[in-house]
PDB file of C-alpha atoms and ligand atoms in Angstrom:
ATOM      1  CA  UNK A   1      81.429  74.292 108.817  1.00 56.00           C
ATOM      2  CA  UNK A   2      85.303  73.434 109.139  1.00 61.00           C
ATOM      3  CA  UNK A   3      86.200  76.447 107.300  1.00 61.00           C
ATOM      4  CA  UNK A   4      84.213  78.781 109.423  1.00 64.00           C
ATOM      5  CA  UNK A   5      85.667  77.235 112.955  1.00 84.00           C
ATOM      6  CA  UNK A   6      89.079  77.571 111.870  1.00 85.00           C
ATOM      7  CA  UNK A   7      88.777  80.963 110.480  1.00 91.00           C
ATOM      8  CA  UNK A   8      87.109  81.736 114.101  1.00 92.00           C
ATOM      9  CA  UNK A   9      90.152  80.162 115.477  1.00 93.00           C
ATOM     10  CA  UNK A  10      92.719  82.311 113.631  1.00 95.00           C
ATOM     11  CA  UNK A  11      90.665  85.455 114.966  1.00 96.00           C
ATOM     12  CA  UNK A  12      90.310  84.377 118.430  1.00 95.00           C
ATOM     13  CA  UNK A  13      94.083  83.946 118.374  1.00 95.00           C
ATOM     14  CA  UNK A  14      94.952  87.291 116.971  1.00 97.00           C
ATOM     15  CA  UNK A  15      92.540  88.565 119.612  1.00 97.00           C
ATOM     16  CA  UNK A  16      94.276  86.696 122.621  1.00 97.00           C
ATOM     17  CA  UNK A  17      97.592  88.257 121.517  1.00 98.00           C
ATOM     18  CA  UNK A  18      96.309  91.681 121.211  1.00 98.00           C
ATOM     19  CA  UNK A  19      94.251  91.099 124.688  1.00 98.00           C
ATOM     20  CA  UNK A  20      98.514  90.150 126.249  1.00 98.00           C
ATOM     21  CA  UNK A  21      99.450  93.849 124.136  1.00 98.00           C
ATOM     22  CA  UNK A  22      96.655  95.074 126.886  1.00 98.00           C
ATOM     23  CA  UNK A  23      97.635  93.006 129.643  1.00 98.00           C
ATOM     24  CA  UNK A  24     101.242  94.376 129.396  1.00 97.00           C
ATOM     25  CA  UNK A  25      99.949  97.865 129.287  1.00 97.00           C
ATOM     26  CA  UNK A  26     101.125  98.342 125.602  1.00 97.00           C
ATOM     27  CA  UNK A  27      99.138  99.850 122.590  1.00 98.00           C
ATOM     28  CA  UNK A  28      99.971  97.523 119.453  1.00 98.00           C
ATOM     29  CA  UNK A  29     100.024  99.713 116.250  1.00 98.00           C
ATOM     30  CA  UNK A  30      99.142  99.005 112.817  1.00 98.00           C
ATOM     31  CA  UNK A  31      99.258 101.279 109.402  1.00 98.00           C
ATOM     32  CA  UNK A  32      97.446 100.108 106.001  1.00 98.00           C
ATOM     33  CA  UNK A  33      99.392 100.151 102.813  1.00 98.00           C
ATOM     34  CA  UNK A  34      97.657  99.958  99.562  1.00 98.00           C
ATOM     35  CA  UNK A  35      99.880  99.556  96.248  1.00 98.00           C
ATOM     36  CA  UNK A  36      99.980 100.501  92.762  1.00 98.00           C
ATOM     37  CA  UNK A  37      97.031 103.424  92.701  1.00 97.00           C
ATOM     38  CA  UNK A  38      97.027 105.323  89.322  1.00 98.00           C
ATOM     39  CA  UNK A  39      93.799 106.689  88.432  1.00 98.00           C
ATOM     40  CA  UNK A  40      90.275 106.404  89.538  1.00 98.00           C
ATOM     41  CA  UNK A  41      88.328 103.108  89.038  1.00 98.00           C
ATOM     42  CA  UNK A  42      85.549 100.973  90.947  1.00 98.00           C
ATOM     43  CA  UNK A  43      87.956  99.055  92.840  1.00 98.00           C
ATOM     44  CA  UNK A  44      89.417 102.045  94.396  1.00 98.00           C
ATOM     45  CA  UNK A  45      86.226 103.374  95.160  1.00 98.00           C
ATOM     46  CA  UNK A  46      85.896 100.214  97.278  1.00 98.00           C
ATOM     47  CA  UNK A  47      89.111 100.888  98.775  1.00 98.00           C
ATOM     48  CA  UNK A  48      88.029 104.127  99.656  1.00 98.00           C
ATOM     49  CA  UNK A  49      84.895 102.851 101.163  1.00 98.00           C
ATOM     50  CA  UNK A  50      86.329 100.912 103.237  1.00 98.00           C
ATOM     51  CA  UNK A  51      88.759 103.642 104.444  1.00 98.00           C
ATOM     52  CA  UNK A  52      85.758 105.759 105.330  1.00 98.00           C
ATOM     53  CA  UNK A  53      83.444 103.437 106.420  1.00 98.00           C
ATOM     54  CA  UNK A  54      86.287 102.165 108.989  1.00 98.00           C
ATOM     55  CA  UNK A  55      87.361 105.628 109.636  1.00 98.00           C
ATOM     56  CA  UNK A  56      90.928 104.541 108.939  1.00 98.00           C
ATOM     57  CA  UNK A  57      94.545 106.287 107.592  1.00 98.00           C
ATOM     58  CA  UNK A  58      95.377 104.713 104.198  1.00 98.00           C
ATOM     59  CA  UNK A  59      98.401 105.065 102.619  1.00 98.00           C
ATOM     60  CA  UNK A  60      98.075 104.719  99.091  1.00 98.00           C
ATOM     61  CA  UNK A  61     101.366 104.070  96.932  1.00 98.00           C
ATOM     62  CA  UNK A  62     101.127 105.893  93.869  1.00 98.00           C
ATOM     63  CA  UNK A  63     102.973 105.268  90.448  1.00 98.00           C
ATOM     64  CA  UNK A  64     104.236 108.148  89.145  1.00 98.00           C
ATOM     65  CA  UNK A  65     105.243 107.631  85.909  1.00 98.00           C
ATOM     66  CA  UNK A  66     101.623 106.088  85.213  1.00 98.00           C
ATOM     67  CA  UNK A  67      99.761 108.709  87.368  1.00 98.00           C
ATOM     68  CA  UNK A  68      96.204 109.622  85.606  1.00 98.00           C
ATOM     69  CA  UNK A  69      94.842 113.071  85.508  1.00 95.00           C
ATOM     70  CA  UNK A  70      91.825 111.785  87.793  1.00 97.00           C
ATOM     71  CA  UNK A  71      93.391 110.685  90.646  1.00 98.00           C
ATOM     72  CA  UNK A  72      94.478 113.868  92.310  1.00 98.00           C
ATOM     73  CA  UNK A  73      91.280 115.247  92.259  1.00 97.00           C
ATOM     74  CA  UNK A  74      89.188 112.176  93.498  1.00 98.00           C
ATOM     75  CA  UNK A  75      91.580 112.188  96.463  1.00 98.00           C
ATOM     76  CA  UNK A  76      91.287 115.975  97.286  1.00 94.00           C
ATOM     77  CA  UNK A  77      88.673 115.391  99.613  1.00 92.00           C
ATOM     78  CA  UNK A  78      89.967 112.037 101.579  1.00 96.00           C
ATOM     79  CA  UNK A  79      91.442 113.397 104.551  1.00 95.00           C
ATOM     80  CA  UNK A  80      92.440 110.019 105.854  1.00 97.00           C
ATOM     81  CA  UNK A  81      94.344 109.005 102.493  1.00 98.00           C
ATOM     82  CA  UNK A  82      98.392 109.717 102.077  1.00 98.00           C
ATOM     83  CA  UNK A  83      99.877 109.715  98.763  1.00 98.00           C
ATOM     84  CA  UNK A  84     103.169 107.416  99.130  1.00 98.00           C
ATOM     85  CA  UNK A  85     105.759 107.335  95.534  1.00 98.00           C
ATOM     86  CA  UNK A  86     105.740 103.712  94.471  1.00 98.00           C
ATOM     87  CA  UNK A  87     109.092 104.447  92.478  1.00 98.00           C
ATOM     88  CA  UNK A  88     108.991 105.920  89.605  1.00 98.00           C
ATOM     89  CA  UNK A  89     107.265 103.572  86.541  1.00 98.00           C
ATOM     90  CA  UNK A  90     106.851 100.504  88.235  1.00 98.00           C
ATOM     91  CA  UNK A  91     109.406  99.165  85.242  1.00 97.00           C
ATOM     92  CA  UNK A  92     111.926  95.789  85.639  1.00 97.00           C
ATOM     93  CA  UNK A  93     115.593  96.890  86.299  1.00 97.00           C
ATOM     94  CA  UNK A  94     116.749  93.471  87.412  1.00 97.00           C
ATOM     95  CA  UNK A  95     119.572  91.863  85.413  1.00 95.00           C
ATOM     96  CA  UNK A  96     118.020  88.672  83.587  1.00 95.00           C
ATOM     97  CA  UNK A  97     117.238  85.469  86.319  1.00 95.00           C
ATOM     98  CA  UNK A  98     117.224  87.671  88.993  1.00 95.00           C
ATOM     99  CA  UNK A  99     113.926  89.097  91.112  1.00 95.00           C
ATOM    100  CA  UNK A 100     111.829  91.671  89.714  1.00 96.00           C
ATOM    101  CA  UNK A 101     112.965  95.504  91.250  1.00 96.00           C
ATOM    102  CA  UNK A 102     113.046  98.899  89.696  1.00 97.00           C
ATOM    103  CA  UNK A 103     115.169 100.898  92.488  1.00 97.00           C
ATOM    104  CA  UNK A 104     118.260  99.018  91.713  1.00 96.00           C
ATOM    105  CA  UNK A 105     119.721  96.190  89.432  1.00 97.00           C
ATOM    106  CA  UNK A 106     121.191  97.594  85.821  1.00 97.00           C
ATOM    107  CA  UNK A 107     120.140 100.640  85.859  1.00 97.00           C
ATOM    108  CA  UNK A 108     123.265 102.817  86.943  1.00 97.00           C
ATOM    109  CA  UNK A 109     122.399 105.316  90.477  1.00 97.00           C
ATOM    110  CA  UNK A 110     122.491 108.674  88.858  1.00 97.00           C
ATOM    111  CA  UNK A 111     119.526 107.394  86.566  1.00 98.00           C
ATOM    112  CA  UNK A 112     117.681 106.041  89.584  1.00 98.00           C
ATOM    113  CA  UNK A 113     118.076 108.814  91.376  1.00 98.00           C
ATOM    114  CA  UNK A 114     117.018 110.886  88.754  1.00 98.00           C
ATOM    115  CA  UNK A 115     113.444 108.951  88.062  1.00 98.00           C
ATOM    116  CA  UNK A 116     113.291 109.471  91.731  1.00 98.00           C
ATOM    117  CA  UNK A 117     113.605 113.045  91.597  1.00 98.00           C
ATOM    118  CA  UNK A 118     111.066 113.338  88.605  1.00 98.00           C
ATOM    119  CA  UNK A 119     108.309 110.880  90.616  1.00 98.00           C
ATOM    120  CA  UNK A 120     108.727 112.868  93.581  1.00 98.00           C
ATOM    121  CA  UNK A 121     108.019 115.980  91.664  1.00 98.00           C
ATOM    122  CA  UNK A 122     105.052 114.702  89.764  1.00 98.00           C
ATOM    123  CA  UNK A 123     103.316 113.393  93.604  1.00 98.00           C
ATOM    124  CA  UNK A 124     104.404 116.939  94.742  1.00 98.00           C
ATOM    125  CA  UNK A 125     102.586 119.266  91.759  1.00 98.00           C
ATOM    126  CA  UNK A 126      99.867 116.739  91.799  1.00 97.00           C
ATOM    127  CA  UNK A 127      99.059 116.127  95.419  1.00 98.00           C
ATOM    128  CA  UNK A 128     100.297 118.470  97.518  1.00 97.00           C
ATOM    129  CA  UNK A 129     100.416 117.957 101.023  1.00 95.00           C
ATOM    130  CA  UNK A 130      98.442 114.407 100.858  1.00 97.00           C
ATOM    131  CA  UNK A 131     102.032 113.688  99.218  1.00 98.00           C
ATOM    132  CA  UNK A 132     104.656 112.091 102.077  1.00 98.00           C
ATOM    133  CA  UNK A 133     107.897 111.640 100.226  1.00 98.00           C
ATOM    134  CA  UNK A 134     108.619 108.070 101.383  1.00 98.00           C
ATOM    135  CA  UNK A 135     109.256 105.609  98.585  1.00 98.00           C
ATOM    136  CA  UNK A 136     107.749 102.035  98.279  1.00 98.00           C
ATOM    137  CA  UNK A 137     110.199  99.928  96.341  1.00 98.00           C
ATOM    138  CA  UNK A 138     107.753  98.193  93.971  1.00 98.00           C
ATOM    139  CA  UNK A 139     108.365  94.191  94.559  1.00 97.00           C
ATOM    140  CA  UNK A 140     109.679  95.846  97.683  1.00 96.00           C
ATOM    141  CA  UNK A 141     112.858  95.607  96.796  1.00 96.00           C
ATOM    142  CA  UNK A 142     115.725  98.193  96.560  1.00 97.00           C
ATOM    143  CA  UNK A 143     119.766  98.517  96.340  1.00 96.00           C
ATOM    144  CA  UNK A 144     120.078  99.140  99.917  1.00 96.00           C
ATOM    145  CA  UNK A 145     123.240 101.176  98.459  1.00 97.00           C
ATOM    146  CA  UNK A 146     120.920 103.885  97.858  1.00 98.00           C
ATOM    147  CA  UNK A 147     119.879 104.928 100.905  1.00 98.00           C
ATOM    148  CA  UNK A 148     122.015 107.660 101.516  1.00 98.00           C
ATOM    149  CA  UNK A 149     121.213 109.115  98.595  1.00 98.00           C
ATOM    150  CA  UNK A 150     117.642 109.688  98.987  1.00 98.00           C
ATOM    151  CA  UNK A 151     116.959 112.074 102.001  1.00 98.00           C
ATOM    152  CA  UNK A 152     119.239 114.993  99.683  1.00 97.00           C
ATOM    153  CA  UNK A 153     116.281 114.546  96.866  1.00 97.00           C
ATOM    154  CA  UNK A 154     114.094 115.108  99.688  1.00 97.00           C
ATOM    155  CA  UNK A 155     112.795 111.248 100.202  1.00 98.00           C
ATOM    156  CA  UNK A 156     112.067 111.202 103.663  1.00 97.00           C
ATOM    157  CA  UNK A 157     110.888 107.422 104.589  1.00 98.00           C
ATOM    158  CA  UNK A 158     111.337 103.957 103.181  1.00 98.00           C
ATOM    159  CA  UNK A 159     108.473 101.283 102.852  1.00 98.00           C
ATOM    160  CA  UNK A 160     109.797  97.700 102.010  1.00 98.00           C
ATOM    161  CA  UNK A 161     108.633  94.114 104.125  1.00 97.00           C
ATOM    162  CA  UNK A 162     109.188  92.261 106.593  1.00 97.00           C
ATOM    163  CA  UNK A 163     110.388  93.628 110.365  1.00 97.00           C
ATOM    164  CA  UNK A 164     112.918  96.879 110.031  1.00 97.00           C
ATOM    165  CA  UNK A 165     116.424  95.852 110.989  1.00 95.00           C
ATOM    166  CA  UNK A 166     116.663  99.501 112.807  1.00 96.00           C
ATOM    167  CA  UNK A 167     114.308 102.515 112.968  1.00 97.00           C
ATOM    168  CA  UNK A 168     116.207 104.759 110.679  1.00 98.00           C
ATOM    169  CA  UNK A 169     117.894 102.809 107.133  1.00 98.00           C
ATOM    170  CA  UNK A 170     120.104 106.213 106.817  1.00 98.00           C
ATOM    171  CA  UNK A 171     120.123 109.330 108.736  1.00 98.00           C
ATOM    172  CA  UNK A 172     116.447 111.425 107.907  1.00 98.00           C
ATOM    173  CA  UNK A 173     115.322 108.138 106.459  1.00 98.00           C
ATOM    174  CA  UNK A 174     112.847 106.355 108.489  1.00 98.00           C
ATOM    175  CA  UNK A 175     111.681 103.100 107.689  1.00 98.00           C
ATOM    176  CA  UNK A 176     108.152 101.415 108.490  1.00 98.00           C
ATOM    177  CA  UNK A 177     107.779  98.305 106.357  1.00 98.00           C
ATOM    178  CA  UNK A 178     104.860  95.696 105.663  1.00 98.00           C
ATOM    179  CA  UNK A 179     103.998  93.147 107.319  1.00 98.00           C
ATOM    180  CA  UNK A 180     101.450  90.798 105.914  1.00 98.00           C
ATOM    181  CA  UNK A 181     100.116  90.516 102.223  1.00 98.00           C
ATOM    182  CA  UNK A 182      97.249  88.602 102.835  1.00 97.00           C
ATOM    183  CA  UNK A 183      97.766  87.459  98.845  1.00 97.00           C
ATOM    184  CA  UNK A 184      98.962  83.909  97.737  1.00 94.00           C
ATOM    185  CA  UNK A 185     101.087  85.312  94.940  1.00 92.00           C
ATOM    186  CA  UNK A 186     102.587  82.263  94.811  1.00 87.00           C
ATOM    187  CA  UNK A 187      99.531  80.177  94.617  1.00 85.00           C
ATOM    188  CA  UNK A 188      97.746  81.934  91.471  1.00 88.00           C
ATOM    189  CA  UNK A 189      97.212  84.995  93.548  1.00 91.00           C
ATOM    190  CA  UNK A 190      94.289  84.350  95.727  1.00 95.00           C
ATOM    191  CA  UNK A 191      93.559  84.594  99.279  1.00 96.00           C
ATOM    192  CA  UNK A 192      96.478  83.293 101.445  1.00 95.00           C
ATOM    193  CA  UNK A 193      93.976  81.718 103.891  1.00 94.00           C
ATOM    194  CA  UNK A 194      92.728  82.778 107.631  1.00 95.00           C
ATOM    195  CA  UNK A 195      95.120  80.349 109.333  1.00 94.00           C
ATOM    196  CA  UNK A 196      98.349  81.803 107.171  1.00 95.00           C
ATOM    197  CA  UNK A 197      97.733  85.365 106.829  1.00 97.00           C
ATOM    198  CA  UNK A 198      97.166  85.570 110.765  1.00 97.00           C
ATOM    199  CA  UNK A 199      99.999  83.714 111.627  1.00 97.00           C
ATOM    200  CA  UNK A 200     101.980  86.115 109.610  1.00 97.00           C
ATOM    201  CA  UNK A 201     100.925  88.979 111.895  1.00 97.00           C
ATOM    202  CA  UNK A 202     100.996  87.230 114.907  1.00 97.00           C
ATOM    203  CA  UNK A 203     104.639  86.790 113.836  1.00 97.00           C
ATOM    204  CA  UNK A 204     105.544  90.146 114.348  1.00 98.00           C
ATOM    205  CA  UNK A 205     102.929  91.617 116.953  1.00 98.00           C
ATOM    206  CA  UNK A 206     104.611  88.667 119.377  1.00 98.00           C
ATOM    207  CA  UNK A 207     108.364  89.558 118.153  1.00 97.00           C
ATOM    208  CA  UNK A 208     107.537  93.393 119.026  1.00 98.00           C
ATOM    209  CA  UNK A 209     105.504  92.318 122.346  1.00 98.00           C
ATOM    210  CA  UNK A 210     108.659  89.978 123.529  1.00 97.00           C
ATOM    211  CA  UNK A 211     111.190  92.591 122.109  1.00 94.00           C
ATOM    212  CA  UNK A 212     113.092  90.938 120.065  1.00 94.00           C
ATOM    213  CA  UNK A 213     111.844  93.241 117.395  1.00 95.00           C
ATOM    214  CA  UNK A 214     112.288  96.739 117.035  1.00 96.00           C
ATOM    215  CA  UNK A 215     108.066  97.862 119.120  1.00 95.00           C
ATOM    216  CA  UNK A 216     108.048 101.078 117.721  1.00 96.00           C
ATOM    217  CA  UNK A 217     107.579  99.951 114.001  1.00 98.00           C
ATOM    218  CA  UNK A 218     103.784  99.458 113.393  1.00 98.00           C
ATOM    219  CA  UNK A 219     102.461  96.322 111.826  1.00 98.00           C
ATOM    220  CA  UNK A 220     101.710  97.297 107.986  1.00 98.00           C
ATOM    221  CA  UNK A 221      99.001  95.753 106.171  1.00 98.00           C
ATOM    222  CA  UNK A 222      99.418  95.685 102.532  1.00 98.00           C
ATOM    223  CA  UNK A 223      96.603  95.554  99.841  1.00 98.00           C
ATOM    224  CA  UNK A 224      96.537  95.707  96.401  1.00 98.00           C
ATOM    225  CA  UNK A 225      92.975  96.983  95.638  1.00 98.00           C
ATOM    226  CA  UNK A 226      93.646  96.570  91.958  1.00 97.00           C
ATOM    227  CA  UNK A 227      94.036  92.705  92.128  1.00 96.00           C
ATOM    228  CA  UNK A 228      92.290  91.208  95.277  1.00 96.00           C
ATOM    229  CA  UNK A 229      89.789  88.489  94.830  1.00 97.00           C
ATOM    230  CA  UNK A 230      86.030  88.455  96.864  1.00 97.00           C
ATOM    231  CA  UNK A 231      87.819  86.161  99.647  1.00 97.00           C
ATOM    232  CA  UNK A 232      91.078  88.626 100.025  1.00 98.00           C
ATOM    233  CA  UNK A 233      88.441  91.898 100.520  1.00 98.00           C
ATOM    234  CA  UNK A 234      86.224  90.197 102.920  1.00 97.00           C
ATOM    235  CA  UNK A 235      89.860  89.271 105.231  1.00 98.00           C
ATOM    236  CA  UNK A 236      90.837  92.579 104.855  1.00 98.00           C
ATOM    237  CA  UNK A 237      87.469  94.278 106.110  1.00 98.00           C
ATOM    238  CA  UNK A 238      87.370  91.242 108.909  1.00 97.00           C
ATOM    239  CA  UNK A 239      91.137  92.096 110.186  1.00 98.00           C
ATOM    240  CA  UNK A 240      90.508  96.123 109.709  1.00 98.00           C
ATOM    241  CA  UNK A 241      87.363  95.658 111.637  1.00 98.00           C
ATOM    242  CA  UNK A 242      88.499  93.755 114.337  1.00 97.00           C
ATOM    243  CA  UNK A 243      92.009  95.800 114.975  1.00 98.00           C
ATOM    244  CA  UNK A 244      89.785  98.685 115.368  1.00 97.00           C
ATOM    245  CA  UNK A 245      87.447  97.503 117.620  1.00 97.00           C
ATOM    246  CA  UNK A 246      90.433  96.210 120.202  1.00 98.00           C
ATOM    247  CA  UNK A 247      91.497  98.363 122.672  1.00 97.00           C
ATOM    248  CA  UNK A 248      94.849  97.762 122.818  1.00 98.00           C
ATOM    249  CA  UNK A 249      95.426  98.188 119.295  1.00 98.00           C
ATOM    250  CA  UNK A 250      95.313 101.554 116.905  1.00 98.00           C
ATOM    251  CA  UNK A 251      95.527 101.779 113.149  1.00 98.00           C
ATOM    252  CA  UNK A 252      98.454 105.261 112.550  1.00 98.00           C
ATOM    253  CA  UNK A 253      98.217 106.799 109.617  1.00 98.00           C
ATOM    254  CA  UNK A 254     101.951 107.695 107.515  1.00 98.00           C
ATOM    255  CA  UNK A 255     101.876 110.950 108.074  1.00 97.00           C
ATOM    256  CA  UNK A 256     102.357 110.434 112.090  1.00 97.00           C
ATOM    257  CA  UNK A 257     105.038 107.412 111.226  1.00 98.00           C
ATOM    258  CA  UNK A 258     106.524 110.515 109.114  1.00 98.00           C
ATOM    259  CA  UNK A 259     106.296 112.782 110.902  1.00 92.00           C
ATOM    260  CA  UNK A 260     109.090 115.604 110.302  1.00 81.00           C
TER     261      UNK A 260
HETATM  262 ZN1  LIG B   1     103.624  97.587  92.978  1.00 85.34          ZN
END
């Protein structure tokens, strides 16, 4: 009985900011992130279901290095789905003690750039023009010293967390981050919680709204369809449900935020 009033109370309160969004004449965006796709399975046919069943973009980060032959053709027919490169093989690069990331750490530039060159061309041959060459750091995380580097391999877009410091990280390479993972990795990797996970995106829909974020960048949701318990699905169909169904909010799709 608790449970259920405050998770009413976390929606009502995402509703009453999106309701000021209306009453200020502004349209709050949103874009759907999914990580770590690499071949068919029954979780991503859920993902997918929900994607269709929503009539929603999904942008689905893809590892290359682990890409199965299925994949590419289950997604031939999903017009809403975008192929994102989630690195190259989702592999640790960090020195010893320090965070998990693959785009950066030991592993010298001219190698990273060159996995980067080889994922990009396995999304390209495989996906064709679902592919959007923006990378997703896995753990989010990249050597921001890299940046330059990527729009001359042809990496158009980065996808980290957390509210861009600027629309473009280098020139030709936009960024559009995440926003909320509604997962408690830190808790045994469950559902965050109603109260949390909203206040998360209320975070940055109010920072945008009040300006002192950049209001162009879209608020991303991130999934993990792979990993998410009963509890994290049912938030993520409540939140994807209820965005939709506000007027003063719109769910883009990557290939828009990408657009050339
Ligand atoms: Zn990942």
């Amino acid at each position: 009985m608790i449970r259920q009033s405050l998770e009413q109370q976390a929606w009502s309160w995402l509703d009453s900011e999106l309701d000021r969004w209306r009453e200020a004449g502004l349209v709050a965006e949103f874009w759907w992130r999914d990580d770590d796709a690499v071949s068919p399975s029954a979780e991503l046919e859920r993902l997918l279901e929900l994607s269709a069943r929503l009539e929603l973009p999904l942008a689905l980060a893809v590892i290359p290095a682990a890409l199965k032959p299925g994949l590419a053709p289950r997604l031939r027919d999903e017009s809403r789905v975008s192929v994102l490169q989630h690195g190259y093989a989702h592999r640790n690069n960090a020195a010893a003690g320090e965070l998990k990331l693959e785009i950066g750490g030991e592993r010298p530039p001219a190698r990273l750039l060159q996995d980067l060159r080889r994922g990009r061309a396995i999304l390209d041959d495989g996906f064709g023009e679902t592919f959007i060459p923006v990378l997703v750091p896995p753990w989010n995380r990249v050597d921001a010293g890299l940046f330059e580097s990527l729009p001359p391999i042809g990496i158009r877009g980065i996808s980290t967390t957390k509210a861009r410091p600027q629309e473009f990280a280098a020139p030709g390479l936009r960024q559009a981050n995440t926003h909320l993972d509604p997962i408690g990795w830190r808790h045994g990797g469950g559902f965050l919680g109603h109260y949390p996970a909203v206040a998360v995106l209320i975070q940055h829909l109010l920072a945008r709204r009040l300006g002192y974020r950049d209001r162009g960048e879209p608020t991303g949701i991130l999934t993990h369809h792979l990993v998410q318990n009963p509890a994290t699905w049912s938030f993520v169909e409540d939140l994807l449900a209820r965005i939709k169904r506000h007027d003063a909010a719109r769910v883009v799709g990557a290939a828009e935020i990408w657009r050339e």
